[in-house]
């Protein structure tokens, strides 16, 4: 069960409205790597966690924090939209700066949201549940989380350079810092899983003997670039300590012809 | 530009048809973590790669391999569907095993695909482009790739236990092995990025001084689990070597009240 | 079965083309609350209506009208796009008004629609069937319809202020009026359901004794705003005449710990 | 900012696992009218609320409660999936009850979720942001909320009859009760908006003089059912007290021919 | 503007209910090639038609017919769902035929639709606007229409073999016949466009001199199948009468290296 | 299995960057009729082809070519985005040409793609698997392919007129030529199917006697346009040589009333 305080985790006050930036900021709310994603991903992971204690408790701590990030960004968007020229017709525009705004606004923020944030990304595409993963396997999921915080900080950093508003930048400095923390946090948690002996390097930590081991270590050179054999992935011991990388320089297919069986008559697949 | 050989990378021949399993296998074709995802993710990453040489060449090698994985799985699905009882009415079913098949088939594989595979997952939801990321930042993207191979091998391992067909299992042993290789490969590539000095631990490797450093290392304890301070993420040096983890046991909000500005009249937001 | 006349229900002639406004108007065609939604929602409700007579006949009257609203808006969009500068390159733009148009057009209206309307909203997202509800329960559905006409009139009113074209405004005055009528119509129909004794206040009109009655009237105060106890929802008799509102000022959870069971081995959920 | 307690708002313990019911329950989590919808709808409405005080505080109270409902249902689903026969092949099924389970399970709950809940509905379609509305106009949005609680209680009631598990039924009795409360709550809030004079009957409370008043009160009889003139919507004073309903028994179109203008050459629309 | 009669274009009465078949029939309502697609595709094409007269009038005739096909199929689905065992628990199933139904029903038809049809396909995926095309170019669009009627009849024929209910089969015999008619109709219309001289073989009928003519007639042999040169597409005069087919047996790329430019610093693409 | 060469099939070098055009070009990558569609459609058709030899080999030749078209367009987009003013704030814009760019850029190309192409269309909507068809029936599918190449060339021709960059135009001249070839190719293949006697005019070539033949040739005149009887589709022999077109000038419904059966109690459909 959850409780809410009306105060924001961190301040979200722009110095001035900026409707085009409000459009761009939608990416951090409803984009594939936005705050709705980490909110829902961490919540579902916490609820799906099968091992009680520190892992689950930590996941729920950060999940709960992320709801507040959606709140901060939505608040910022509404404030950036104050006085947005949504009722301005194009033909009346006489100023290039206004022209950029009239062309670059998110029309739905006005028509649908009444000047508020939307659960969508910067191209107006709605957030959806296929963005998240809660597989029950903590190593697989912590890697997903590390990715999310990395892509999230990358996008935040890009957006940091797209504004010069001190209020916006102040909030983004908080967001950047949290994303730094959270990258470190998931990296530490991945180490902890190994230290605790519950997961190892390869996900899942099983079937390593059943799988065709002769194919578990070779890079198939299927594109004619000249340099793919020059990386650490083409030779030496693999990170799992259990395989020696190999380079398959002239790969040939191992299987037979791709083909599909004779069709059932009632399906009318072409056959003769 | 691409070339194709009609031979499969590895054999994809079931011993017997199994329409329910053909339904489940769709997850590995068109699911969020399926072969269409890694195919398109690696292709777009290769095309978006801004640094010529070993990284780009390696990405294109594996991208090209993945197209062939979609081919293997689609071939397997068509063969598993041979003779599927798609024309069987429920009321005529007299056998529990057939009842399970009639209830558990993917109807679209017959009605739409004529007994072939679909670009959809095991719930019939189509693959879509928001599943992939090609950000141009190789560390962020390699983490995404490592995640994809981990989730992919996890799903493959689960599916391995859902069949006892030797032909299917033989192919999955190849897929499992490739996912092992590819997890090692991306782990090695992440190390190589650091070794080459082009990326570091935190993505992106910038704004670490501009961000609010005081918030870049603390876990906010916002859920009442008792154990989140017992992990390596709550104290000690963070993985980036640049921060000391801290535990914020009684977190208070730092911002002011969440609020939205007075609305423009023409938007008819409720105000008084 | 349906018949069509080529004349529009109401005239849809702009005085002048306006490509940016044609972009915005897409919301009323293919948006979640646009005319495609009410068309399909009312049609499916009519077909799903289990009580013959006045309700069903009225639903089919309005459903049939709404198809004509999609027609009016699509016609308006095509006319607003006449001569749109879709072939204008940005670098040749020398006028701010044109710049706003070049930046603010819906590119797909030209590239895909050849200057015609699309079945999409003002962010280019396609209309989809999850927007509509036809549950078979008329009270639940009439509330959905009332909502649709309210959101629809709200968006139309916002759009009314975003143009000064007399021809567009004339059509919107018709649309606004129909939305007024339709709000009144669904409100009247909701009253009629109660008057006829087929539905009451709470949907569905059942299980009111089975449900945990002690939890059917209390507002849980889970956010620290100070004023939620000052509304009519925090005390007194509830609108159904069957409950007394209560205010749970210091809510405590009633359930046990959230937890998930020990996982099956073959699913590889982390466990120790 | 939010806080979380690990205890559930209400207990969510099935007496026995039931994988088919776990599939059906997804509708209440990730369906268009499920708990993710009310969670996000109320949160975005609270953040988008432009009038401080009782309305906003009440919205945030209920928004915060709804996050906990997603938690309860996700917990219930994980427990219903305990020991689910996801590794059972169809051909080995010898019992009709098991056949129903093998055919009726949600395969993704095993393959993707590792035995946990998904952010999807009972057809495996992911929750998405277009399901919610936060328009800033409280009357329009409270009607949407009333609809959501009505459709939600309707679906819950249907699901109540699809199980005989006492533990599941006990939780649903709580959910039903909350949906009763919330329907009453939004009805009361709608009354309060009128009592406070901030909103009236028609949304928005404006342009009632500008719109074509002669078209604001007539039912167009466009389908040949005989009874649509027999309801309260076809005559008498409309609910807004401001119009007299009329019945347009033989409606003729008022506009001219539907047509699209001569196309631009470079768009290659067919013309002669 | 549209009118409606309550009588169906053709009878839609099953002899007996069949809930699994009601699930499958959804494909013809809300599938990519279902009746909602042809309804909306023809309506938008009619409204987007830039040449008055026989073409536009014919498009509107068939568009109007198609709305009635959605009506027939939705009526059929509701009747097939009469008495569906949606409240049956799996564990109580004792009969294989019932097991197939319980596993193979569309749960949303009960939970969401209350026993009615949904605007979704047979995998529960909602119909969406990206399924349709109304490009303004009649030849391109008539080819799309011919395709839709071909895929539609193919799916109807498959479904014809999936039932033995005389009532269902009777309706499908009407649907099959209309799809035969409509394939002939679009074929005739394509001929008429050429006969009238408004369109030719290649869409659009322009830029045939500007394009690189040397690449407008050769098949690039990029897959190692041995027989692609044995079809009429590999030699002789092309159907447009304007090109001679050629076979490029050993194709080499014509362009330079695929590469992306040096990135902007603020986008943090990896570079060294 | 596939191989890749780093050289492009044809050169993709713009003379100058143009960020607005890069936005528009997304349609040809990830649009419903873009290169991702033909790539995946032809691949799945090839894998689903049930008749070995020239048809299958030809499909795989062109499928493999299309992957390279996605590569060309993605490369072009990245190059067009070089130096794009994604970090430019609207208020600093002083030039109309720049205003058009700032308003008309695809923000996700910068924020998400780091200056690279996205698997989305020109409205930012992601490519998805429901765009493609691989039915197993070659005539139905070749018609879909002919449509795709026609719509694709139409969109390419429109885009050809939206730029004056010689490098872009040079690449589009290649694309136009390939689309010309591919239209001819599918037309020839359709003829070949008939010549080989494996398919005929109507899809599928069956049930022509079972269907209600009296309804297989008449145009139902359901819209009041005056000219729909003036086309070749209203009289004379139909293209299949098997029917005589008829014109149903005053069509009456043939079925009974549309109605839905009495609902099950537990579904709470309104009934009295
Ligand atoms: Ca965050
Ligand atoms: Ca793979
Ligand atoms: Ca309307
Ligand atoms: Ca709830
Ligand atoms: Ca039809
Ligand atoms: Ca192509």
GROMACS .gro file of C-alpha atoms in nm, chain D residues 59 106 142 157 172 198 231 238 243 247 271:
model
   11
  875UNK     CA    1  -0.803   1.292  -0.630
  922UNK     CA    2  -0.162  -1.716  -2.048
  958UNK     CA    3  -1.505   1.299  -1.310
  973UNK     CA    4  -1.871  -0.872  -1.074
  988UNK     CA    5  -1.309  -0.939  -0.484
 1014UNK     CA    6  -1.743   2.586  -1.099
 1047UNK     CA    7  -3.773   0.798  -2.442
 1054UNK     CA    8  -3.334   1.851  -2.126
 1059UNK     CA    9  -3.312   2.312  -2.397
 1063UNK     CA   10  -3.749   1.467  -3.247
 1087UNK     CA   11  -0.767   1.335  -6.147
   0.00000   0.00000   0.00000
